[in-house]
Rosetta silent file (secondary structure, phi, psi, omega in degrees, C-alpha in Angstrom):
SEQUENCE: MSVNPKFGDVYRKKKVHTLIAETFHPEQKEEKQKSLHGTNLILHVDHIDGNKSNNASYNLQWLTPAEHGKKTANSLSRSRPPNTRTIHLIAKNHKTGEECAIPGIAACRKLLRIGHKRVVDALGGASVACPDGWELQRHPASIQPLKGEHFQTIYFALESEGSGRVSRTLSLERPNGEANVPWLDVSNLGRIRFPGTSVRITWGTVTSDRYRVVQFRRRDFRVHRLVAEAHRQSEKRALIDSGAKEEFLHVDHMDGDPRNNAVENLQWLTPSAHRKETWRRMKSKLKGGEPL
SCORE:     score description
SCORE:     0.000 S_00000001
   1 L     0.000  139.717 -179.802   -7.271   -7.475   32.301 S_00000001
   2 E  -137.306  159.948  176.415   -5.203   -9.566   34.694 S_00000001
   3 E  -131.292  171.554 -179.066   -4.225   -9.614   38.378 S_00000001
   4 L  -122.211   74.669  179.403   -1.471  -11.322   40.377 S_00000001
   5 L   -70.066  157.159 -178.795   -3.133  -13.276   43.227 S_00000001
   6 E   -99.436  125.287  176.666   -0.979  -15.112   45.772 S_00000001
   7 E  -113.261  100.705 -173.497   -1.204  -18.919   45.953 S_00000001
   8 L    69.117 -121.567  177.837    0.712  -19.927   49.062 S_00000001
   9 L  -100.812   10.283 -174.043    4.077  -18.196   48.714 S_00000001
  10 E  -117.660  133.192  174.044    3.795  -17.842   44.920 S_00000001
  11 E   -93.516  129.518  179.536    2.224  -14.999   42.928 S_00000001
  12 L  -124.585  138.140  178.916    0.602  -16.131   39.696 S_00000001
  13 L   -75.729  129.972 -176.725   -0.782  -13.973   36.926 S_00000001
  14 E  -138.601  134.842  177.579   -4.482  -14.633   36.432 S_00000001
  15 E   -74.860  141.309 -173.813   -6.991  -13.020   34.082 S_00000001
  16 H   -60.259  -44.907 -177.151   -9.901  -11.348   35.864 S_00000001
  17 H   -64.986  -29.563  176.982  -12.650  -13.027   33.838 S_00000001
  18 H   -69.530  -42.613  177.847  -11.095  -16.429   34.595 S_00000001
  19 H   -60.449  -42.909 -179.080  -11.059  -15.712   38.338 S_00000001
  20 H   -66.243  -42.131  179.221  -14.703  -14.631   38.258 S_00000001
  21 H   -64.627  -39.221  178.381  -15.766  -17.708   36.270 S_00000001
  22 H   -66.931  -31.192 -178.098  -13.899  -20.005   38.679 S_00000001
  23 H   -78.324  -42.272 -171.883  -15.571  -18.277   41.630 S_00000001
  24 H  -104.276  -12.979 -178.745  -19.168  -18.135   40.370 S_00000001
  25 L  -130.631   48.184 -179.066  -19.390  -21.021   37.862 S_00000001
  26 H   -66.936  -34.928 -179.302  -17.441  -23.943   39.400 S_00000001
  27 H   -66.320  -40.979  179.365  -20.209  -26.465   38.638 S_00000001
  28 H   -63.589  -39.707  179.300  -20.293  -25.479   34.963 S_00000001
  29 H   -63.737  -43.528 -179.352  -16.513  -25.827   34.744 S_00000001
  30 H   -63.252  -40.220  179.699  -16.628  -29.285   36.324 S_00000001
  31 H   -65.598  -41.601  179.549  -19.355  -30.405   33.918 S_00000001
  32 H   -67.206  -35.997  179.775  -17.420  -29.155   30.871 S_00000001
  33 H   -63.979  -33.494  177.437  -14.238  -30.878   32.076 S_00000001
  34 H   -64.447  -34.217 -178.792  -16.090  -34.190   32.113 S_00000001
  35 H   -70.540  -14.744  178.556  -16.977  -33.694   28.437 S_00000001
  36 L   -82.469  -10.743  174.979  -13.253  -33.534   27.600 S_00000001
  37 L    54.691   45.696  173.316  -12.884  -37.191   28.709 S_00000001
  38 L    76.415    9.325  177.912   -9.533  -36.737   30.415 S_00000001
  39 L   -73.639  169.398 -178.905   -7.771  -34.970   27.528 S_00000001
  40 L   -87.753    7.593 -179.612   -5.167  -32.262   28.137 S_00000001
  41 L   -66.803  144.439 -178.521   -7.309  -29.551   26.533 S_00000001
  42 L  -103.131  133.189  178.611   -7.867  -26.441   28.644 S_00000001
  43 L   -67.463  149.643  177.512  -11.323  -24.940   29.044 S_00000001
  44 E  -107.198  149.837  172.518  -11.910  -21.380   27.832 S_00000001
  45 E  -101.959  119.897 -175.354  -13.878  -18.616   29.541 S_00000001
  46 E  -104.789  140.755  171.455  -16.147  -16.918   27.002 S_00000001
  47 E   -88.141  113.221 -171.439  -17.716  -13.457   27.139 S_00000001
  48 L   -60.089  -41.407 -177.652  -21.306  -14.153   26.067 S_00000001
  49 L   -87.317    0.996  179.079  -21.989  -10.668   24.634 S_00000001
  50 L    83.145   -4.905 -179.768  -18.575  -10.479   22.938 S_00000001
  51 L   -92.561  107.624 -174.291  -17.486   -7.523   25.091 S_00000001
  52 L   -71.539  -12.143  177.475  -14.201   -8.518   26.727 S_00000001
  53 L   -90.040   -8.030  179.128  -14.390   -5.668   29.219 S_00000001
  54 L   -93.736   94.176 -176.292  -17.702   -6.935   30.626 S_00000001
  55 L  -101.414   23.462  175.016  -16.574   -9.409   33.283 S_00000001
  56 L   -63.300  146.212 -174.409  -19.888   -9.693   35.129 S_00000001
  57 H   -60.517  -34.655 -179.400  -20.566  -13.291   36.161 S_00000001
  58 H   -69.002  -15.018 -178.616  -23.789  -13.463   34.100 S_00000001
  59 H   -97.404    4.894 -176.501  -21.731  -12.610   30.977 S_00000001
  60 E  -116.522  145.878  176.047  -19.254  -15.465   31.422 S_00000001
  61 E  -150.323  149.731  175.957  -19.463  -19.142   30.532 S_00000001
  62 E   -86.816  134.633  177.996  -17.072  -22.077   30.337 S_00000001
  63 E  -136.038  151.553  171.439  -16.611  -23.585   26.872 S_00000001
  64 L   -72.350  160.190  177.834  -14.448  -26.268   25.348 S_00000001
  65 H   -54.810  -38.222 -179.854  -11.884  -25.018   22.779 S_00000001
  66 H   -66.664  -43.204  179.347  -14.049  -26.412   19.960 S_00000001
  67 H   -64.568  -41.173 -179.026  -17.183  -24.680   21.255 S_00000001
  68 H   -66.095  -42.445  179.003  -15.337  -21.396   21.742 S_00000001
  69 H   -62.777  -41.618  179.838  -13.821  -21.515   18.252 S_00000001
  70 H   -65.315  -42.496  179.629  -17.198  -22.220   16.647 S_00000001
  71 H   -63.612  -42.870  179.685  -18.886  -19.364   18.549 S_00000001
  72 H   -63.342  -43.814 -179.978  -16.131  -16.918   17.578 S_00000001
  73 H   -62.678  -41.129  179.810  -16.307  -17.936   13.908 S_00000001
  74 H   -65.758  -38.984 -179.794  -20.083  -17.521   13.838 S_00000001
  75 H   -68.532  -35.430  178.002  -19.904  -14.071   15.417 S_00000001
  76 H   -67.524  -40.884 -178.248  -17.285  -12.952   12.881 S_00000001
  77 H   -67.233  -28.509  177.874  -19.318  -14.136    9.919 S_00000001
  78 H   -74.929  -34.451 -175.373  -22.327  -12.171   11.159 S_00000001
  79 H   -87.866  -13.456 -178.725  -20.395   -8.941   11.639 S_00000001
  80 L   -70.289  132.793  178.863  -18.421   -9.095    8.381 S_00000001
  81 L   -60.195  143.152 -179.248  -19.845   -6.698    5.755 S_00000001
  82 L   -66.810  145.826  175.894  -21.526   -8.535    2.854 S_00000001
  83 L    51.990   53.318 -176.910  -19.598   -8.964   -0.395 S_00000001
  84 H   -63.567  -22.959  178.742  -16.352   -7.555    0.993 S_00000001
  85 H   -68.630  -25.017 -178.769  -14.606   -8.332   -2.280 S_00000001
  86 H   -95.633   -3.808 -179.135  -16.841   -5.795   -4.051 S_00000001
  87 L   -90.354  126.687  175.857  -16.461   -3.122   -1.385 S_00000001
  88 E  -101.737  146.598  173.395  -13.835   -0.490   -2.053 S_00000001
  89 E  -106.329  131.917 -177.819  -12.326    1.695    0.603 S_00000001
  90 E   -95.110  120.766  174.769  -11.652    5.273   -0.389 S_00000001
  91 E  -104.014  125.159  178.913   -8.367    6.752    0.806 S_00000001
  92 E  -117.798  133.632  179.291   -8.114   10.544    0.581 S_00000001
  93 E  -103.295  116.090 -176.797   -4.901   12.461    1.132 S_00000001
  94 L   -74.365  -16.421  179.797   -5.483   15.890    2.667 S_00000001
  95 L   -83.622  -41.400 -173.928   -1.945   16.996    1.810 S_00000001
  96 L  -106.057  -14.273 -176.411   -1.916   16.189   -1.912 S_00000001
  97 L    81.251    4.687 -177.517   -5.632   16.025   -2.784 S_00000001
  98 L   -75.631  146.008  174.602   -5.169   12.486   -4.095 S_00000001
  99 E  -125.212  143.911 -176.447   -7.981    9.922   -3.891 S_00000001
 100 E  -145.040  125.353  175.647   -7.532    6.185   -4.123 S_00000001
 101 E   -95.746  120.083 -173.893  -10.116    3.372   -4.159 S_00000001
 102 E  -115.338  119.780  179.329   -8.571    0.243   -2.646 S_00000001
 103 E   -85.338  120.848  171.872  -10.296   -3.155   -2.993 S_00000001
 104 L    96.568  154.288 -177.095   -9.935   -5.435    0.001 S_00000001
 105 H   -70.411  -44.216 -176.830   -8.516   -5.415    3.509 S_00000001
 106 H   -60.063  -41.809 -179.960   -5.061   -6.781    2.653 S_00000001
 107 H   -64.645  -38.957  178.388   -4.441   -4.059    0.064 S_00000001
 108 H   -63.301  -44.379 -178.987   -5.446   -1.354    2.554 S_00000001
 109 H   -62.205  -39.862 -177.143   -3.091   -2.683    5.216 S_00000001
 110 H   -72.986  -46.603 -174.101   -0.204   -2.818    2.761 S_00000001
 111 H   -74.112  -37.233 -174.838   -0.719    0.531    1.021 S_00000001
 112 H  -102.088   -5.616  177.909   -1.638    2.628    4.059 S_00000001
 113 L    57.512   52.555  177.759    0.445    0.757    6.655 S_00000001
 114 L  -127.686  164.544 -177.759   -2.407    0.323    9.137 S_00000001
 115 L   -81.270  167.406 -177.577   -3.678   -2.605   11.175 S_00000001
 116 H   -59.180  -42.891 -175.929   -6.542   -4.978   10.425 S_00000001
 117 H   -61.521  -37.598 -177.912   -8.836   -3.467   13.069 S_00000001
 118 H   -69.824  -33.624  176.312   -8.612    0.028   11.578 S_00000001
 119 H   -67.497  -42.430  178.283   -9.563   -1.283    8.139 S_00000001
 120 H   -62.223  -38.224  176.421  -12.539   -3.113    9.653 S_00000001
 121 H   -58.917  -41.778  179.165  -13.553    0.134   11.389 S_00000001
 122 H   -66.527  -39.443  177.049  -13.589    1.848    7.980 S_00000001
 123 H   -62.132  -30.670  178.976  -15.659   -0.987    6.500 S_00000001
 124 L   -79.289   -3.162  176.643  -18.127   -0.416    9.307 S_00000001
 125 L   111.603   -3.145 -179.601  -18.579    3.207    8.252 S_00000001
 126 L   -78.809  156.194  173.172  -16.009    5.009   10.398 S_00000001
 127 L   -98.183  117.574 -170.714  -13.596    7.615    9.042 S_00000001
 128 E  -110.673  123.305  176.453  -10.094    6.391    9.915 S_00000001
 129 E   -77.645  136.408 -177.333   -7.013    8.657   10.039 S_00000001
 130 L  -125.880  167.463  179.045   -3.893    7.063    8.518 S_00000001
 131 H   -60.905  158.985  173.301   -0.197    8.011    8.260 S_00000001
 132 H    62.323   29.795  174.419    1.076   10.657    5.818 S_00000001
 133 H    85.213    7.714 -178.872   -2.173   12.638    5.648 S_00000001
 134 E   -86.121  149.803  173.277   -4.437    9.795    4.439 S_00000001
 135 E  -131.788  132.716 -174.450   -8.013    9.254    5.587 S_00000001
 136 E  -109.588  130.703  178.330   -9.823    5.959    4.964 S_00000001
 137 E  -138.828  157.073  178.149  -13.568    5.644    4.369 S_00000001
 138 E   -80.863  142.239  174.772  -15.908    2.980    3.040 S_00000001
 139 E  -141.981  135.023 -174.918  -17.297    3.278   -0.484 S_00000001
 140 L   -69.837  -15.290 -179.693  -19.601    0.658   -2.124 S_00000001
 141 L  -151.025 -166.931  178.779  -17.774    0.776   -5.458 S_00000001
 142 L   -70.950  170.805 -179.258  -14.875    2.487   -7.182 S_00000001
 143 L   -59.289  130.908 -177.146  -14.534    6.266   -7.181 S_00000001
 144 L   -86.735  146.325  175.244  -17.427    7.781   -9.065 S_00000001
 145 L   -63.398  150.469  174.754  -16.997   10.432  -11.798 S_00000001
 146 L   -75.530  166.898 -179.379  -17.942   13.970  -10.879 S_00000001
 147 L   -60.518  127.189  179.020  -20.938   15.621  -12.512 S_00000001
 148 L    77.280    8.233 -176.151  -20.184   16.223  -16.199 S_00000001
 149 L   -92.002  138.971  169.808  -16.845   14.430  -15.975 S_00000001
 150 L  -142.404  155.061 -174.297  -15.482   12.049  -18.591 S_00000001
 151 E  -112.457  144.609  174.912  -12.044   10.525  -19.069 S_00000001
 152 E  -121.261  128.447  178.658   -9.819   10.234  -22.130 S_00000001
 153 E   -81.098  132.495  172.604   -6.993    7.679  -22.196 S_00000001
 154 E  -119.821  139.566 -177.423   -3.603    8.917  -23.352 S_00000001
 155 E  -107.369  145.951  177.465   -0.738    6.548  -24.188 S_00000001
 156 E  -100.754   87.781 -174.025    2.965    7.129  -23.743 S_00000001
 157 E   -77.110  140.750  178.183    4.216    5.723  -27.045 S_00000001
 158 E   -71.280  121.956 -178.224    7.870    4.730  -27.433 S_00000001
 159 E  -102.713  -46.942  178.824    9.504    7.175  -29.831 S_00000001
 160 E  -155.376  155.136 -179.196   13.216    6.446  -29.579 S_00000001
 161 E  -143.731  126.208 -179.394   15.610    4.529  -27.384 S_00000001
 162 E  -177.653  152.265 -179.898   19.343    4.984  -27.173 S_00000001
 163 L    55.094   32.874  178.400   22.245    5.699  -24.811 S_00000001
 164 L    76.254    5.754 -179.258   20.183    4.271  -21.980 S_00000001
 165 E  -115.383  142.813  179.577   17.440    6.887  -22.433 S_00000001
 166 E  -116.659  129.218  177.568   13.869    6.333  -23.564 S_00000001
 167 E  -109.801  133.197 -179.498   11.836    9.062  -25.236 S_00000001
 168 E  -127.518  148.264  177.188    8.052    8.810  -25.347 S_00000001
 169 E  -118.661  148.819 -178.450    5.387   10.871  -27.063 S_00000001
 170 E   -81.421  139.378 -179.061    1.753   11.244  -25.990 S_00000001
 171 E  -145.605  145.910  176.187   -0.914    9.668  -28.175 S_00000001
 172 L   -86.002   -9.647  179.614   -4.678    9.156  -27.982 S_00000001
 173 L  -113.072  140.163  179.817   -4.350    5.875  -29.888 S_00000001
 174 L   -68.328  125.807 -179.375   -2.683    2.757  -28.563 S_00000001
 175 L   -64.264  140.870  177.406    0.561    2.177  -30.513 S_00000001
 176 L   -80.017  143.613  173.801    0.696   -0.991  -32.597 S_00000001
 177 L    80.373    4.878  179.400    3.372   -3.554  -31.901 S_00000001
 178 L  -119.876  121.123 -179.450    4.275   -2.332  -28.412 S_00000001
 179 L   -86.362  151.739  175.960    3.342   -4.400  -25.379 S_00000001
 180 L    54.127   51.260  179.210    2.580   -2.906  -21.966 S_00000001
 181 L   -71.914  127.029  176.852    2.230    0.668  -23.199 S_00000001
 182 L   -63.176  144.312  179.886    2.078    3.116  -20.249 S_00000001
 183 E  -151.628  159.979  174.098   -1.186    5.046  -20.087 S_00000001
 184 E  -138.658  150.854  170.999   -3.228    7.444  -17.971 S_00000001
 185 E   -98.808  127.265 -175.564   -6.894    8.455  -17.956 S_00000001
 186 E  -115.565  126.356 -177.611   -7.284   12.233  -18.068 S_00000001
 187 E   -85.162  147.959  174.879  -10.500   13.952  -16.974 S_00000001
 188 L   -68.656  -13.299  177.988  -12.000   16.970  -18.711 S_00000001
 189 L   -95.080   -5.459  176.542  -12.261   18.523  -15.237 S_00000001
 190 L   105.016   15.396  176.689   -8.544   18.155  -14.539 S_00000001
 191 L  -101.007  152.430  179.918   -8.298   14.877  -12.624 S_00000001
 192 E  -117.076  129.902  177.727   -5.869   12.059  -13.452 S_00000001
 193 E  -110.440  126.075 -176.356   -6.781    8.378  -13.046 S_00000001
 194 E   -91.660  152.241  176.191   -3.898    5.930  -12.738 S_00000001
 195 L   -75.236  163.336  177.314   -3.849    2.332  -14.014 S_00000001
 196 L   132.732  172.289 -179.733   -3.762   -0.624  -11.640 S_00000001
 197 L   -70.188  -27.781  176.131   -5.965   -2.900   -9.565 S_00000001
 198 L   -97.498  128.397  178.290   -6.688   -0.025   -7.177 S_00000001
 199 E   -73.007  122.442 -176.832   -8.581    2.901   -8.645 S_00000001
 200 E  -130.797  120.732 -177.466   -6.476    5.981   -7.937 S_00000001
 201 E  -127.505  139.703 -179.875   -7.550    9.496   -8.899 S_00000001
 202 E  -144.906  151.737  171.257   -5.846   12.784   -8.124 S_00000001
 203 L   -84.022  -13.854 -175.743   -6.107   16.488   -8.918 S_00000001
 204 L    99.241  159.362  178.717   -2.326   16.634   -8.677 S_00000001
 205 E   -92.084  132.409  179.811    0.012   18.223   -6.160 S_00000001
 206 E   -79.793  124.697 -179.135    0.306   22.021   -6.211 S_00000001
 207 L   -90.364  179.554 -178.073    3.937   23.094   -6.610 S_00000001
 208 L   -63.700  -25.754  178.131    5.632   26.334   -5.512 S_00000001
 209 L   -91.965   11.478  172.504    4.796   27.945   -8.882 S_00000001
 210 L    77.444    4.367  174.969    1.095   27.067   -8.312 S_00000001
 211 L   -86.481  151.020  176.390    0.897   24.487  -11.104 S_00000001
 212 E   -93.182  136.629  178.924   -0.486   21.024  -10.412 S_00000001
 213 E  -131.089  154.447  171.304    1.752   18.044  -11.176 S_00000001
 214 E  -125.993  149.887  177.101    1.431   14.256  -11.016 S_00000001
 215 E  -103.855  128.585 -178.526    4.240   11.734  -10.827 S_00000001
 216 E  -143.820  123.241 -179.716    4.074    8.811  -13.233 S_00000001
 217 L    52.840   48.461  174.478    6.838    6.324  -13.961 S_00000001
 218 L    66.210   20.163  176.899    9.378    8.429  -12.042 S_00000001
 219 E  -129.767  148.866  175.434    8.600   11.599  -13.954 S_00000001
 220 E   -94.423  131.533  177.697    6.617   14.714  -13.069 S_00000001
 221 E  -121.961  134.141  175.595    3.893   15.778  -15.519 S_00000001
 222 E   -76.823  130.359 -173.359    2.004   19.041  -15.355 S_00000001
 223 H   -61.898  -39.533 -176.802   -1.704   18.313  -15.221 S_00000001
 224 H   -64.334  -31.869  176.591   -2.736   21.162  -17.549 S_00000001
 225 H   -68.185  -41.241  179.618   -0.485   19.765  -20.297 S_00000001
 226 H   -64.785  -42.270  179.994   -2.029   16.303  -19.923 S_00000001
 227 H   -64.170  -43.466  179.531   -5.570   17.718  -20.044 S_00000001
 228 H   -65.012  -39.427  178.225   -4.781   19.785  -23.138 S_00000001
 229 H   -64.504  -37.252 -175.779   -3.159   16.788  -24.849 S_00000001
 230 H   -81.014  -34.029 -169.956   -6.172   14.609  -24.067 S_00000001
 231 H  -122.297   -2.110  179.896   -9.020   17.034  -24.778 S_00000001
 232 L  -126.598   35.685 -176.515   -7.638   19.837  -27.004 S_00000001
 233 H   -65.779  -39.934 -177.869   -5.972   17.838  -29.777 S_00000001
 234 H   -64.892  -38.122  178.191   -7.883   19.486  -32.652 S_00000001
 235 H   -65.797  -41.248  178.171   -6.903   22.950  -31.423 S_00000001
 236 H   -65.431  -43.465 -179.168   -3.268   21.896  -31.170 S_00000001
 237 H   -62.698  -37.118  179.342   -3.337   20.295  -34.617 S_00000001
 238 H   -63.313  -39.417  177.973   -4.734   23.493  -36.167 S_00000001
 239 H   -67.106  -40.413  179.342   -1.791   25.504  -34.808 S_00000001
 240 H   -65.462  -41.980  179.348    0.712   22.956  -36.096 S_00000001
 241 H   -64.241  -26.170  179.829   -0.926   22.932  -39.525 S_00000001
 242 L   -84.793    0.775  175.296   -0.620   26.729  -39.619 S_00000001
 243 L   114.228   -4.400  179.380    3.146   26.467  -39.188 S_00000001
 244 L   -73.346  146.076  178.151    3.678   26.444  -35.400 S_00000001
 245 L   -86.800  127.953 -173.767    6.282   24.029  -34.023 S_00000001
 246 H   -56.493  -42.873 -174.346    4.728   21.456  -31.716 S_00000001
 247 H   -68.648  -13.600 -178.489    7.571   21.418  -29.182 S_00000001
 248 H  -103.725   -2.231 -177.913    7.252   25.178  -28.591 S_00000001
 249 L   -68.883  144.913  178.777    3.474   25.378  -28.068 S_00000001
 250 E  -110.034  154.415  171.922    2.192   26.615  -24.685 S_00000001
 251 E  -108.716  120.780 -174.621   -0.968   25.723  -22.759 S_00000001
 252 E  -102.813  138.022  171.455   -2.644   28.844  -21.365 S_00000001
 253 E   -90.047  111.193 -172.060   -4.989   29.102  -18.366 S_00000001
 254 L   -64.649  -28.836  178.549   -7.631   31.535  -19.592 S_00000001
 255 L   -91.807    1.650  178.625   -8.649   32.682  -16.095 S_00000001
 256 L    80.431   -0.218 -179.506   -5.012   33.121  -15.054 S_00000001
 257 L  -100.018  108.243 -177.546   -5.272   30.458  -12.326 S_00000001
 258 L   -68.903   -6.659  178.370   -2.713   27.675  -12.976 S_00000001
 259 L   -90.592  -15.075 -178.898   -4.572   25.385  -10.565 S_00000001
 260 L   -90.806   98.069 -174.396   -7.788   25.379  -12.621 S_00000001
 261 L  -104.944   21.627  172.962   -7.188   22.628  -15.161 S_00000001
 262 L   -62.648  142.329 -173.316  -10.745   22.171  -16.453 S_00000001
 263 H   -59.950  -31.805  179.430  -10.613   21.795  -20.224 S_00000001
 264 H   -66.294  -16.696 -178.312  -12.816   24.888  -20.741 S_00000001
 265 H   -97.841    2.176 -174.873  -10.103   26.953  -19.033 S_00000001
 266 E  -116.168  146.528  174.983   -7.253   25.759  -21.270 S_00000001
 267 E  -150.533  145.336  174.910   -6.125   26.754  -24.741 S_00000001
 268 E   -81.764  135.167  178.172   -3.103   26.048  -26.931 S_00000001
 269 E  -139.890  153.246  169.938   -1.117   29.157  -27.901 S_00000001
 270 L   -72.940  160.651 -179.788    2.123   29.981  -29.636 S_00000001
 271 H   -54.670  -43.109 -179.113    4.779   31.540  -27.355 S_00000001
 272 H   -66.511  -41.614  178.429    4.154   35.048  -28.717 S_00000001
 273 H   -65.405  -35.407  179.008    0.372   34.729  -28.364 S_00000001
 274 H   -66.244  -41.222  178.196    0.830   33.413  -24.831 S_00000001
 275 H   -62.699  -42.547  179.844    2.957   36.426  -23.859 S_00000001
 276 H   -63.728  -42.506 -179.111    0.343   38.811  -25.260 S_00000001
 277 H   -66.210  -40.040  178.251   -2.481   37.045  -23.430 S_00000001
 278 H   -64.498  -42.838  178.995   -0.558   37.077  -20.152 S_00000001
 279 H   -65.197  -37.731  178.766    0.219   40.801  -20.517 S_00000001
 280 H   -62.625  -41.518  178.954   -3.430   41.565  -21.292 S_00000001
 281 H   -67.401  -39.703  179.237   -4.526   39.855  -18.069 S_00000001
 282 H   -62.746  -42.608  178.858   -1.873   41.681  -16.054 S_00000001
 283 H   -64.170  -37.379  178.932   -3.030   45.062  -17.389 S_00000001
 284 H   -62.992  -39.700  178.788   -6.618   44.176  -16.545 S_00000001
 285 H   -68.623  -41.185 -179.296   -5.630   43.460  -12.943 S_00000001
 286 H   -62.718  -32.281 -179.850   -3.585   46.655  -12.673 S_00000001
 287 L   -80.510   -5.049  178.965   -6.583   48.685  -13.813 S_00000001
 288 L    85.965    7.736  178.197   -8.693   47.115  -11.092 S_00000001
 289 L   -81.446  176.039  177.623  -10.894   45.245  -13.514 S_00000001
 290 L   -72.893  131.769  176.823  -11.935   41.650  -13.261 S_00000001
 291 L   -63.237  136.909 -176.589   -9.128   39.279  -14.341 S_00000001
 292 L   -95.600    0.000    0.000   -9.997   37.588  -17.621 S_00000001
């Protein structure tokens, strides 16, 4: 806070706490100035309790720049959360359902486009609203698995390359001879974990047709297909061995809800079997029975 007192015919901007310190602590200021031994350094007015809005005279003291800097540094080191490098901040997006564990203050500022103070508030335990539907909270470690949840890594193996286009096939085994193979971790409950220094997990974004999708390497992938590829491989292989063509196989939601991508709710079916199963569920609903 500052005021504009008049000195002779000139108005000069002066901070309130400085005016109060000059009025009530002139002897202390004079004593501190002597310790500067005639240098051009300017004395600082310090708020003893750290609250800059508390300008009571008992809360103010004159300090040399060195003394003020040391006091400020000591107060910061006391208030900084311990082991900040091991503390992750959890960002949750209320629009997309995505969750992201971000290690460190700098990463939070960059990814969420927020200021340093707001990140520190989150480290202190506050829930901080961020742009684009994000909310930032403190978490002592990376995002924890849900009860009964486990992840399976799937790799996007290079299948063919030509005419400027790259075709990839999904595999549970890392391809030999290919560096930097793209991969995702797929949960049996229907969550997707992305690679990178920041732990990022999402249920996927619900589209207009009610399916959940995730974007990876500039492509949209339906979550139920990823879950079935990661956790229903034996079922898929049995259909292929019986003569079904892999590229035509469908993944069916057994409860009829395309948003429920838990592995227990998914099954591989041929197109004809999928049509029959869908029609059976529709008839059950029309009859007023419980949807199967």
